[in-house]
Coordinates of C-alpha atoms and ligand atoms in Angstrom, one line a residue:
X13 CA -13.3 8.1 -14.5
X14 CA -10.7 9.6 -12.3
X15 CA -7.0 8.7 -12.2
X16 CA -4.7 9.5 -9.4
X17 CA -1.1 8.6 -8.7
X18 CA 0.2 7.2 -5.5
X19 CA 3.5 5.8 -4.5
X20 CA 4.9 7.2 -7.8
X21 CA 8.5 8.4 -8.1
X22 CA 9.5 12.0 -8.9
X23 CA 13.0 13.1 -9.8
X24 CA 14.4 16.5 -10.9
X25 CA 17.9 17.8 -11.7
X26 CA 19.8 20.9 -12.7
X27 CA 23.1 19.7 -14.2
X28 CA 25.0 19.3 -17.4
X29 CA 23.2 16.7 -19.7
X30 CA 20.0 16.6 -17.6
X31 CA 18.1 14.0 -19.7
X32 CA 20.4 10.9 -19.1
X33 CA 20.5 11.9 -15.4
X34 CA 16.7 12.1 -15.2
X35 CA 16.4 8.7 -16.8
X36 CA 18.9 7.2 -14.4
X37 CA 17.1 8.8 -11.4
X38 CA 13.8 7.5 -12.6
X39 CA 15.2 4.0 -13.2
X40 CA 16.2 3.9 -9.5
X41 CA 12.6 4.9 -8.6
X42 CA 11.0 2.4 -10.8
X43 CA 10.3 0.2 -7.8
X44 CA 7.7 2.8 -6.8
X45 CA 5.7 2.4 -10.0
X46 CA 6.2 1.5 -13.6
X47 CA 3.2 1.8 -15.7
X48 CA 4.0 5.1 -17.3
X49 CA 7.0 7.5 -17.3
X50 CA 7.8 11.0 -18.5
X51 CA 9.9 14.0 -18.1
X52 CA 9.8 17.8 -18.9
X53 CA 12.9 19.8 -19.7
X54 CA 13.5 23.4 -20.6
X55 CA 15.2 23.5 -24.0
X56 CA 15.5 26.4 -26.4
X57 CA 13.5 28.6 -23.9
X58 CA 10.5 26.3 -24.0
X59 CA 9.1 23.5 -21.9
X60 CA 9.4 20.2 -23.7
X61 CA 7.4 17.2 -22.4
X62 CA 8.2 13.6 -23.4
X63 CA 6.0 10.9 -21.8
X64 CA 4.3 7.6 -22.5
X65 CA 2.8 4.5 -20.9
X66 CA 5.0 1.6 -20.1
X67 CA 8.1 1.1 -18.1
X68 CA 11.4 2.9 -18.7
X69 CA 12.8 0.4 -21.1
X70 CA 9.7 0.5 -23.2
X71 CA 9.7 4.3 -23.0
X72 CA 13.4 4.5 -24.1
X73 CA 12.8 2.2 -27.0
X74 CA 10.4 4.9 -28.5
X75 CA 12.5 8.1 -27.9
X76 CA 15.9 9.3 -28.8
X77 CA 17.2 10.9 -25.6
X78 CA 20.4 12.1 -27.2
X79 CA 18.3 14.5 -29.4
X80 CA 17.1 16.5 -26.3
X81 CA 19.6 18.9 -24.8
X82 CA 18.9 20.5 -21.5
X83 CA 20.4 21.4 -18.2
X84 CA 17.2 21.3 -16.2
X85 CA 14.3 18.9 -15.9
X86 CA 11.8 17.0 -13.8
X87 CA 10.6 13.4 -14.3
X88 CA 8.1 10.9 -13.0
X89 CA 7.4 7.2 -12.9
X90 CA 3.8 6.3 -12.2
X91 CA 1.9 3.6 -10.5
X92 CA -1.7 4.1 -11.6
X93 CA -4.3 3.3 -9.1
X94 CA -7.7 4.4 -10.5
X95 CA -8.0 3.9 -14.3
X96 CA -5.9 2.5 -17.1
X97 CA -2.4 4.0 -17.4
X98 CA -2.1 5.9 -20.7
X99 CA 0.0 8.7 -22.2
X100 CA -2.4 11.5 -21.3
X101 CA -2.4 10.6 -17.7
X102 CA 1.4 10.1 -17.5
X103 CA 3.3 13.0 -15.8
X104 CA 4.5 15.7 -16.2
X105 CA 1.3 17.8 -16.6
X106 CA 1.2 21.2 -18.2
X107 CA -0.8 24.3 -17.6
X108 CA -2.9 25.9 -20.4
X109 CA 0.0 28.0 -21.7
X110 CA 2.4 25.0 -21.9
X111 CA 5.0 27.0 -20.0
X112 CA 4.6 25.3 -16.6
X113 CA 5.2 21.6 -16.0
X114 CA 4.5 19.7 -12.8
X115 CA 5.2 16.2 -11.5
X116 CA 3.3 15.0 -8.4
X117 CA 3.3 12.1 -6.0
X118 CA 0.3 11.8 -3.7
X119 CA -3.4 12.1 -3.8
X120 CA -5.4 15.3 -3.8
X121 CA -8.6 15.0 -1.9
X122 CA -10.5 18.0 -3.1
X123 CA -9.4 17.9 -6.7
X124 CA -12.9 17.4 -8.1
X125 CA -14.0 20.8 -6.6
X126 CA -10.7 22.5 -7.7
X127 CA -11.0 21.0 -11.1
X128 CA -14.6 22.2 -11.7
X129 CA -13.7 25.7 -10.4
X130 CA -10.7 25.8 -12.8
X131 CA -12.8 24.6 -15.7
X132 CA -15.4 27.3 -14.9
X133 CA -12.6 29.9 -15.1
X134 CA -11.7 28.6 -18.6
X135 CA -8.9 26.1 -17.9
X136 CA -8.7 23.2 -20.3
X137 CA -7.6 19.8 -18.9
X138 CA -5.6 17.3 -21.0
X139 CA -5.8 14.4 -18.5
X140 CA -8.1 12.9 -15.9
X141 CA -5.5 13.0 -13.2
X142 CA -5.9 14.8 -9.9
X143 CA -2.3 16.1 -10.4
X144 CA -3.1 18.3 -13.3
X145 CA -5.0 20.8 -11.2
X146 CA -1.7 21.8 -9.6
X147 CA -0.3 23.0 -12.9
X148 CA -3.4 25.1 -13.5
X149 CA -3.5 26.5 -10.0
X150 CA 0.2 27.6 -10.4
X151 CA -0.8 29.1 -13.7
X152 CA -3.4 31.3 -11.9
X153 CA -0.8 32.4 -9.4
X154 CA 1.7 33.3 -12.1
X155 CA -1.0 35.2 -14.1
X156 CA -1.7 37.3 -11.0
X157 CA 1.9 38.3 -10.8
X158 CA 3.5 35.7 -8.5
X159 CA 6.8 34.0 -9.1
X160 CA 6.8 30.2 -9.6
X161 CA 7.7 29.5 -5.9
X162 CA 4.9 31.7 -4.5
X163 CA 2.4 30.4 -7.0
X164 CA 3.2 26.8 -5.9
X165 CA 2.9 27.9 -2.2
X166 CA -0.5 29.5 -3.0
X167 CA -1.6 26.4 -4.9
X168 CA -0.6 24.1 -1.9
X169 CA -2.8 26.2 0.4
X170 CA -5.9 25.4 -1.8
X171 CA -5.2 21.7 -2.0
X172 CA -6.1 19.1 0.6
X173 CA -4.3 15.8 0.5
X174 CA -0.8 14.5 0.2
X175 CA 1.6 15.9 -2.3
X176 CA 5.3 15.9 -3.2
X177 CA 5.5 18.3 -6.2
X178 CA 8.3 19.6 -8.4
X179 CA 7.6 22.3 -11.0
X180 CA 9.5 24.2 -13.7
X181 CA 8.6 27.2 -15.8
X182 CA 10.1 28.5 -19.0
X183 CA 9.7 32.0 -17.5
X184 CA 12.2 31.1 -14.7
X185 CA 14.4 28.6 -16.5
X186 CA 17.1 28.5 -13.8
X187 CA 15.1 26.8 -11.1
X188 CA 13.0 23.8 -9.9
X189 CA 10.5 24.6 -7.1
X190 CA 9.3 21.8 -4.8
X191 CA 6.7 21.4 -2.1
X192 CA 6.0 18.5 0.2
X193 CA 3.1 17.5 2.4
X194 CA 2.8 13.9 3.7
X195 CA 4.5 12.4 0.6
X196 CA 8.3 12.0 0.8
X197 CA 10.7 14.4 -0.9
X198 CA 14.4 14.8 -0.7
X199 CA 16.7 17.4 -2.3
X200 CA 20.4 17.1 -2.6
X201 CA 23.5 18.7 -4.1
X202 CA 26.8 17.3 -5.4
X203 CA 29.8 18.5 -7.5
X204 CA 27.8 18.4 -10.7
X205 CA 24.4 19.8 -9.8
X206 CA 21.3 19.8 -7.6
X207 CA 18.6 17.2 -7.4
X208 CA 15.2 16.4 -6.0
X209 CA 13.6 13.0 -5.6
X210 CA 11.0 11.0 -3.8
X211 CA 13.7 8.8 -2.4
X212 CA 17.3 9.7 -1.5
X213 CA 18.3 6.4 -3.2
X214 CA 17.6 8.0 -6.6
X215 CA 20.4 10.6 -6.1
X216 CA 23.1 8.6 -4.4
X217 CA 25.2 8.5 -7.5
X218 CA 25.2 12.3 -7.9
X219 CA 24.6 14.0 -4.6
X220 CA 27.0 14.2 -1.6
X221 CA 24.7 16.1 0.7
X222 CA 20.9 15.7 1.0
X223 CA 18.0 17.2 3.0
X224 CA 14.6 15.9 3.7
X225 CA 12.2 18.7 2.8
X226 CA 10.3 19.3 6.1
X227 CA 6.6 18.7 6.2
X228 CA 4.6 21.6 4.6
X229 CA 7.8 23.3 3.3
X230 CA 9.1 24.5 0.0
X231 CA 12.5 23.9 -1.6
X232 CA 14.0 25.9 -4.4
X233 CA 16.8 24.4 -6.5
X234 CA 19.1 26.5 -8.6
X235 CA 22.6 26.0 -10.0
X236 CA 24.0 27.9 -7.0
X237 CA 22.4 25.8 -4.4
X238 CA 19.3 25.0 -2.3
X239 CA 17.0 27.1 -0.2
X240 CA 14.0 26.2 2.0
X241 CA 10.9 28.0 3.2
X242 CA 8.8 26.7 6.2
X243 CA 5.0 26.6 6.3
X244 CA 4.9 30.2 7.6
X245 CA 7.1 31.5 4.7
X246 CA 10.2 31.8 6.9
X247 CA 13.6 30.7 5.7
X248 CA 14.6 27.4 7.3
X249 CA 17.8 25.3 7.3
X250 CA 16.9 21.6 7.7
X251 CA 19.8 19.3 8.8
X252 CA 21.8 17.7 6.1
X253 CA 22.2 13.9 5.6
X254 CA 25.3 12.0 4.8
X255 CA 24.8 9.8 1.7
X256 CA 26.3 6.4 2.1
X257 CA 24.4 3.3 0.9
X258 CA 25.4 0.0 -0.6
X259 CA 24.2 0.0 -4.2
X260 CA 22.0 -3.1 -3.8
X261 CA 20.0 -1.3 -1.1
X262 CA 18.9 1.2 -3.7
X263 CA 15.8 -0.6 -4.9
X264 CA 15.0 -1.9 -1.4
X265 CA 14.7 1.6 0.1
X266 CA 17.7 1.0 2.3
X267 CA 16.2 -2.2 3.9
X268 CA 17.9 -5.5 3.8
X269 CA 14.9 -7.2 2.2
X270 CA 11.8 -6.1 0.3
X271 CA 9.7 -8.0 2.9
X272 CA 11.0 -5.9 5.7
X273 CA 10.6 -2.7 3.6
X274 CA 7.0 -3.6 2.8
X275 CA 6.2 -4.4 6.4
X276 CA 7.5 -0.9 7.3
X277 CA 5.4 0.7 4.5
X278 CA 2.2 -0.5 6.0
X279 CA 1.2 2.6 7.8
X280 CA 1.4 4.7 4.6
X281 CA -0.1 1.9 2.5
X282 CA -3.1 1.8 4.8
X283 CA -3.4 5.5 5.0
X284 CA -3.4 5.8 1.2
X285 CA -6.0 3.1 1.0
X286 CA -8.2 4.8 3.4
X287 CA -8.2 7.7 1.0
X288 CA -10.1 5.7 -1.7
X289 CA -12.9 8.0 -2.8
X290 CA -16.1 7.1 -0.9
X291 CA -18.0 7.3 -4.1
X292 CA -16.1 4.3 -5.5
X293 CA -16.8 2.3 -2.4
X294 CA -20.4 3.3 -2.5
X295 CA -20.8 2.3 -6.1
X296 CA -19.3 -1.1 -5.3
X297 CA -21.6 -1.4 -2.2
X298 CA -24.6 -0.8 -4.4
X299 CA -23.6 -3.8 -6.6
X300 CA -23.6 -5.9 -3.5
X301 CA -26.8 -4.5 -2.1
X302 CA -29.5 -7.2 -1.6
X303 CA -27.3 -9.9 -2.9
X304 CA -25.6 -13.0 -1.4
X305 CA -21.9 -12.0 -1.4
X306 CA -19.3 -14.6 -2.3
X307 CA -15.8 -13.5 -1.5
X308 CA -13.0 -15.3 -3.3
X309 CA -9.2 -15.2 -3.4
X310 CA -6.2 -17.4 -3.0
X311 CA -3.6 -17.7 -0.2
X312 CA -3.3 -14.4 1.7
X313 CA -6.0 -12.8 -0.4
X314 CA -8.4 -15.6 0.6
X315 CA -7.6 -14.8 4.3
X316 CA -8.6 -11.3 3.7
X317 CA -11.9 -12.7 2.2
X318 CA -12.4 -14.8 5.3
X319 CA -12.0 -11.8 7.6
X320 CA -14.5 -9.9 5.5
X321 CA -17.0 -12.7 5.5
X322 CA -17.0 -12.6 9.4
X323 CA -17.4 -8.8 9.4
X324 CA -20.1 -8.7 6.7
X325 CA -22.1 -11.5 8.5
X326 CA -21.9 -9.6 11.7
X327 CA -23.3 -6.5 9.9
X328 CA -26.2 -8.4 8.5
X329 CA -24.9 -9.0 5.0
X330 CA -25.2 -12.6 3.7
X331 CA -21.6 -13.4 2.9
X332 CA -19.3 -16.3 2.7
X333 CA -15.7 -16.8 1.6
X334 CA -14.7 -19.5 -0.8
X335 CA -11.1 -20.3 -1.9
X336 CA -10.8 -19.5 -5.6
X337 CA -9.6 -22.8 -6.8
X338 CA -12.7 -24.4 -5.1
X339 CA -15.3 -21.9 -6.2
X340 CA -16.3 -23.8 -9.4
X341 CA -16.7 -27.1 -7.5
X342 CA -18.6 -25.3 -4.7
X343 CA -21.0 -23.6 -7.0
X344 CA -21.3 -26.4 -9.6
X345 CA -24.0 -25.0 -11.9
X346 CA -26.2 -23.1 -9.5
X347 CA -27.5 -19.8 -11.1
X348 CA -25.9 -16.8 -9.5
X349 CA -28.2 -14.0 -10.6
X350 CA -29.0 -13.3 -6.9
X351 CA -25.3 -13.2 -5.9
X352 CA -22.3 -10.9 -6.3
X353 CA -18.7 -12.0 -6.2
X354 CA -15.9 -10.0 -4.6
X355 CA -12.6 -11.3 -6.1
X356 CA -9.5 -10.3 -4.2
X357 CA -6.0 -10.5 -5.5
X358 CA -2.8 -8.5 -5.0
X359 CA -1.4 -9.3 -8.5
X360 CA -4.7 -9.3 -10.3
X361 CA -3.3 -12.2 -12.3
X362 CA -3.8 -15.3 -10.2
X363 CA -5.1 -18.0 -12.5
X364 CA -7.3 -19.6 -9.8
X365 CA -9.0 -16.3 -9.1
X366 CA -9.4 -15.5 -12.7
X367 CA -11.0 -18.9 -13.3
X368 CA -13.4 -18.3 -10.4
X369 CA -14.4 -15.0 -11.8
X370 CA -15.0 -16.4 -15.3
X371 CA -17.1 -19.2 -13.8
X372 CA -19.1 -16.9 -11.6
X373 CA -19.8 -14.6 -14.5
X374 CA -21.0 -17.4 -16.7
X375 CA -23.5 -18.3 -13.9
X376 CA -24.8 -14.7 -14.0
X377 CA -22.9 -13.1 -11.0
X378 CA -21.7 -9.5 -11.0
X379 CA -18.1 -9.3 -10.0
X380 CA -16.2 -6.6 -8.1
X381 CA -12.4 -7.0 -8.4
X382 CA -10.1 -5.8 -5.6
X383 CA -6.5 -5.7 -6.7
X384 CA -3.3 -3.9 -6.1
X385 CA -2.5 -3.8 -9.8
X386 CA -4.7 -1.6 -11.9
X387 CA -3.8 -2.8 -15.3
X388 CA -4.3 -6.4 -14.5
X389 CA -6.5 -9.1 -15.9
X390 CA -8.8 -9.2 -12.9
X391 CA -9.6 -5.5 -13.0
X392 CA -10.2 -5.8 -16.8
X393 CA -12.7 -8.6 -16.5
X394 CA -14.5 -7.4 -13.4
X395 CA -17.8 -5.4 -13.6
X396 CA -16.3 -2.9 -11.1
X397 CA -13.0 -2.7 -9.3
X398 CA -11.4 -1.1 -6.3
X399 CA -7.6 -0.7 -6.1
X400 CA -5.8 -1.2 -2.9
X401 CA -3.2 1.6 -2.7
X402 CA -0.3 -0.4 -1.4
X403 CA 2.1 0.4 -4.3
X404 CA 4.3 -2.3 -5.8
X405 CA 4.8 -5.4 -3.6
X406 CA 8.0 -7.2 -4.6
X407 CA 8.6 -9.6 -1.7
X408 CA 7.0 -12.9 -2.5
X409 CA 5.2 -13.1 0.8
X410 CA 2.2 -10.8 0.8
X411 CA 2.4 -8.2 3.6
X412 CA 1.1 -4.7 2.9
X413 CA -1.2 -6.0 0.2
X414 CA -3.0 -8.0 3.0
X415 CA -3.5 -5.1 5.3
X416 CA -4.7 -2.9 2.4
X417 CA -7.1 -5.6 1.3
X418 CA -8.5 -5.8 4.8
X419 CA -9.1 -2.0 4.9
X420 CA -10.8 -1.9 1.5
X421 CA -13.0 -4.9 2.5
X422 CA -13.8 -3.3 5.8
X423 CA -14.9 0.0 4.2
X424 CA -16.9 -2.0 1.7
X425 CA -18.6 -4.1 4.4
X426 CA -19.7 -1.0 6.3
X427 CA -21.0 0.8 3.3
X428 CA -22.8 -2.3 2.1
X429 CA -24.5 -2.7 5.5
X430 CA -25.4 1.0 5.4
X431 CA -26.9 0.6 2.0
X432 CA -28.9 -2.4 3.3
X433 CA -30.1 -0.3 6.3
X434 CA -28.6 -2.8 8.8
X435 CA -26.4 -0.1 10.4
X436 CA -27.0 3.6 10.8
X437 CA -25.0 6.4 9.2
X438 CA -23.6 7.2 12.6
X439 CA -22.3 3.6 13.1
X440 CA -20.7 3.7 9.7
X441 CA -19.0 7.1 10.4
X442 CA -17.8 5.7 13.7
X443 CA -16.2 2.7 11.9
X444 CA -14.5 5.0 9.4
X445 CA -13.2 7.1 12.3
X446 CA -11.8 3.9 13.9
X447 CA -10.2 2.9 10.6
X448 CA -8.6 6.4 10.4
X449 CA -6.7 5.6 13.6
X450 CA -5.1 2.5 12.0
X451 CA -2.0 4.1 10.4
X452 CA -0.8 5.5 13.7
X453 CA -1.5 2.3 15.5
X454 CA 0.3 0.2 12.9
X455 CA 3.2 2.7 13.1
X456 CA 3.4 2.2 16.9
X457 CA 3.5 -1.6 16.4
X458 CA 6.3 -1.3 13.8
X459 CA 8.4 0.7 16.2
X460 CA 8.3 -2.2 18.6
X461 CA 9.0 -5.0 16.2
X462 CA 12.6 -5.3 17.4
X463 CA 11.2 -7.3 20.4
X464 CA 9.9 -9.9 17.9
X465 CA 13.4 -10.5 16.8
X466 CA 14.4 -12.0 20.2
X467 CA 11.3 -14.2 20.2
X468 CA 12.1 -15.3 16.6
X469 CA 15.6 -16.4 17.7
X470 CA 14.0 -18.6 20.4
X471 CA 11.6 -20.2 17.9
X472 CA 13.8 -20.5 14.9
X473 CA 14.7 -24.2 15.7
X474 CA 11.1 -25.4 15.8
X475 CA 9.8 -28.0 13.4
X476 CA 6.1 -27.3 13.9
X477 CA 3.8 -24.6 15.2
X478 CA 0.0 -24.0 15.6
X479 CA -1.5 -20.6 15.0
X480 CA -4.9 -20.4 16.7
X481 CA -7.6 -17.8 16.8
X482 CA -11.3 -17.5 17.1
X483 CA -14.0 -15.5 15.2
X484 CA -12.6 -13.0 12.8
X485 CA -9.1 -13.9 14.0
X486 CA -9.3 -17.4 12.6
X487 CA -8.2 -15.6 9.4
X488 CA -5.4 -13.8 11.2
X489 CA -4.2 -17.2 12.6
X490 CA -4.3 -18.7 9.1
X491 CA -2.3 -15.8 7.7
X492 CA 0.3 -15.9 10.5
X493 CA 0.8 -19.6 9.8
X494 CA 1.1 -19.1 6.1
X495 CA 3.7 -16.4 6.5
X496 CA 5.8 -18.6 8.8
X497 CA 5.6 -21.8 6.7
X498 CA 6.2 -20.1 3.3
X499 CA 9.4 -18.2 4.2
X500 CA 10.9 -20.2 7.1
X501 CA 9.8 -23.7 6.0
X502 CA 8.6 -24.5 9.5
X503 CA 5.5 -26.6 9.4
X504 CA 2.9 -24.2 10.7
X505 CA -0.9 -24.9 10.9
X506 CA -3.5 -22.2 11.3
X507 CA -6.7 -23.5 13.0
X508 CA -9.8 -22.2 14.7
X509 CA -8.8 -22.4 18.3
X510 CA -12.0 -24.1 19.3
X511 CA -11.5 -26.8 16.8
X512 CA -8.0 -27.6 17.9
X513 CA -9.2 -30.0 20.6
X514 CA -10.9 -32.1 17.9
X515 CA -7.7 -33.7 16.6
X516 CA -4.8 -31.3 16.3
X517 CA -4.1 -31.3 20.0
X518 CA -2.8 -34.8 19.8
X519 CA 0.4 -33.4 18.2
X520 CA 1.1 -31.3 21.2
X521 CA 3.9 -32.3 23.5
X522 CA 6.2 -30.3 25.8
X523 CA 7.8 -27.4 24.0
X524 CA 5.3 -27.5 21.0
X525 CA 4.9 -23.9 19.9
X526 CA 1.3 -22.5 19.9
X527 CA 0.8 -19.0 18.7
X528 CA -2.5 -17.5 19.9
X529 CA -4.2 -14.5 18.3
X530 CA -6.1 -13.5 21.4
X531 CA -7.0 -9.8 21.6
X532 CA -9.6 -8.5 23.9
X533 CA -12.6 -9.3 21.8
X534 CA -15.9 -11.2 22.3
X535 CA -14.0 -14.6 22.0
X536 CA -11.4 -13.9 24.6
X537 CA -12.8 -15.9 27.5
X538 CA -13.2 -18.9 25.4
X539 CA -9.7 -18.6 23.9
X540 CA -8.3 -18.6 27.4
X541 CA -9.8 -22.0 27.8
X542 CA -8.0 -23.1 24.6
X543 CA -4.7 -21.7 25.9
X544 CA -5.1 -23.6 29.1
X545 CA -5.8 -26.9 27.2
X546 CA -2.5 -26.4 25.3
X547 CA -0.5 -25.4 28.4
X548 CA -1.7 -28.4 30.2
X549 CA 0.0 -30.5 27.6
X550 CA 3.3 -28.6 27.9
X551 CA 2.9 -26.3 24.8
X552 CA 4.9 -23.1 24.7
X553 CA 2.4 -20.2 24.3
X554 CA 3.1 -17.0 22.4
X555 CA 0.2 -14.6 22.4
X556 CA -0.7 -11.6 20.4
X557 CA -2.9 -9.7 22.8
X558 CA -4.3 -6.4 23.7
X559 CA -2.1 -3.9 25.6
X560 CA -2.4 -4.4 29.3
X561 CA -4.1 -7.8 29.3
X562 CA -2.3 -9.0 32.4
X563 CA -4.4 -12.1 32.8
X564 CA -3.2 -13.4 29.3
X565 CA 0.3 -12.1 29.8
X566 CA 0.4 -14.3 33.0
X567 CA -0.4 -17.5 31.1
X568 CA 1.8 -16.8 28.1
X569 CA 5.5 -17.7 27.7
X570 CA 5.9 -14.8 25.3
X571 CA 3.6 -12.1 24.0
X572 CA 3.3 -9.0 21.8
X573 CA 0.8 -6.3 22.7
X574 CA -1.3 -4.4 20.2
X575 CA -3.4 -1.3 20.9
X576 CA -7.0 -1.7 21.9
X577 CA -9.4 -1.6 18.9
X578 CA -12.8 -2.6 17.8
X579 CA -13.0 -6.4 17.1
X580 CA -13.1 -6.0 13.3
X581 CA -9.8 -4.1 13.2
X582 CA -7.7 -6.6 15.3
X583 CA -6.8 -8.7 12.2
X584 CA -5.1 -5.6 10.8
X585 CA -3.1 -5.0 14.0
X586 CA -2.4 -8.6 15.0
X587 CA -1.0 -9.6 11.6
X588 CA 1.9 -7.2 11.8
X589 CA 3.9 -8.9 14.6
X590 CA 3.2 -12.3 12.9
X591 CA 4.7 -11.0 9.7
X592 CA 7.7 -9.9 11.6
X593 CA 8.0 -13.2 13.4
X594 CA 8.0 -15.1 10.1
X595 CA 10.6 -12.6 8.7
X596 CA 13.0 -12.9 11.6
X597 CA 12.7 -16.6 11.9
X598 CA 13.7 -16.9 8.2
X599 CA 16.6 -14.5 8.8
X600 CA 17.9 -16.6 11.7
X601 CA 17.6 -19.7 9.6
X602 CA 19.7 -18.1 6.9
X603 CA 16.9 -18.1 4.4
X604 CA 16.1 -15.4 1.9
X605 CA 12.5 -14.2 2.8
X606 CA 12.1 -12.4 -0.5
X607 CA 12.6 -15.6 -2.6
X608 CA 11.1 -18.6 -0.8
X609 CA 11.6 -21.9 -2.7
X610 CA 9.0 -23.2 -5.1
X611 CA 6.9 -20.0 -4.9
X612 CA 6.2 -17.2 -7.4
X613 CA 4.8 -13.7 -6.7
X614 CA 2.1 -14.2 -9.3
X615 CA 0.7 -17.7 -9.8
X616 CA -0.6 -17.8 -13.3
X617 CA -1.2 -21.5 -13.6
X618 CA -4.2 -23.5 -12.5
Ligands
F6R720 C1 1.3 -15.5 0.5 C2 1.1 -15.2 -0.9 C3 0.3 -16.1 -1.7 C4 -0.7 -15.1 -2.5 C5 -1.6 -15.9 -3.5 C6 -2.6 -15.0 -4.2 O1 2.2 -14.7 1.2 O2 1.7 -14.3 -1.3 O3 -0.5 -17.0 -1.0 O4 -1.5 -14.5 -1.5 O5 -0.7 -16.6 -4.4 O6 -2.0 -14.0 -4.9 P1 -2.8 -12.8 -5.4 O7 -3.2 -12.0 -4.2 O8 -1.8 -12.0 -6.2 O9 -3.9 -13.3 -6.1

């Protein structure tokens, strides 16, 4: 079993009384992960590592930090994503000599190859993390005569994948060396010392000046200051940043609300999720092979299941989605030996979903859990599990967890169809390639979300709204309606657009808001008919549509354009403006989108 850390937090410092500063910095990064924590310092000429599973308070209850004296250290707070969090897998990791310590945030794509090569050359591994290979690669560089910085640079050239790394060595006890590729890393200095961290917020109390380490670059921290080397080994001087943030913004990454922060994190969350090792997806796909697939979840997670059921069916996989709280009634006592259940949950603790899994297992089904929380009850009771790589989601309304669930389910759908022989290898590869373009497309949408703010102002006084879609985007419409109703308390109903004329349309009168999810897919012509039916009754039409769709723009009162995509990816793209719409409407109504009334992030009652 392989463990790898994503969206973890790293912090390092050279200053008087390093250990309390390390703990304080890590505490400020705990929002990035909290299932294990650790630090390494140089004390008495040796590297000393203290680490354990659990959050910082649990960690501190087991150690006496006053007994460790040091002026230099690196620390880590981890959000495990593949495998149970435990002491061995907590960072920092050491090389074979115990003189080099490393903390890492990111995911190394070729670490299996690197690890077997290192093992063949006699290196002993103490953990199952991908990160530990970095310590051993640095060790090889140092053994061949390199300094710590050059050895880290050499290691980074062998590694593929994302990495923000900080390393110390007892042989060079005056410095911390850092490297960054794709994962965030900031260094800073203040009157009392120098610092490095995954997030500038961790050092606001100490640093007066900070620098984002440029992509592919190294930073060296010493008592006398900071220096930087670009990807070509040349000395560089990145621009400095002024540190000024209100203290409450620390945990929220500078955003006003967690929900907004989490909407903005979606490109990286999706990109990390796309890195899930194919072998895990393949193993899960084999469990589904030849079986009837029942997808189950609650709320937003059910909407992800509904999307996947459309996609799987279109790829020749016998699939259907059932709301978790209804699964038992739906199945009654029918034997499930020919079925597999895919249970989807952000928290991994939802009582309805746990109940559905237990019931399905009693009836003989094999269960794959898809959660965002590795050490959760659902991952524990499932026969196999896949972790979405969204990192902690704090806002009560699900945002990035939905997009990452969609991506995992899409990968699983294509690999299941490939295993069943209903699509070719090339078709599967093409789908993966299309999915690879998602982070950039989502990033482009996020840059344009300000326009949704104006639309939200216009709609914030509405009492009711319909969200309508067809095909796979019925689920998108349901999700858009759920977001609006749960945080802005506007009565919003998601409906299949074609069904709206069978009753709901009687509510429509002039000015009634109808949000259409109507990208350029196979349902578009029919959905135009539905739009016209609503318009004829005076409804106000807001459409989420494909860029340049002038015909639809013409018939809409407001619209948001998403980039052209294959049909199965539109739910990912079209959801983002709907999340923003709900967020801004709540803001205009003076509501706190992170804490909607009557709701909890994790619903552990039936
Ligand atoms: C909606 C929302 C809820 C959850 C539901 C399931 O924004 O957050 O509807 O989706 O309670 O929770 P998980 O995914 O943790 O099982």
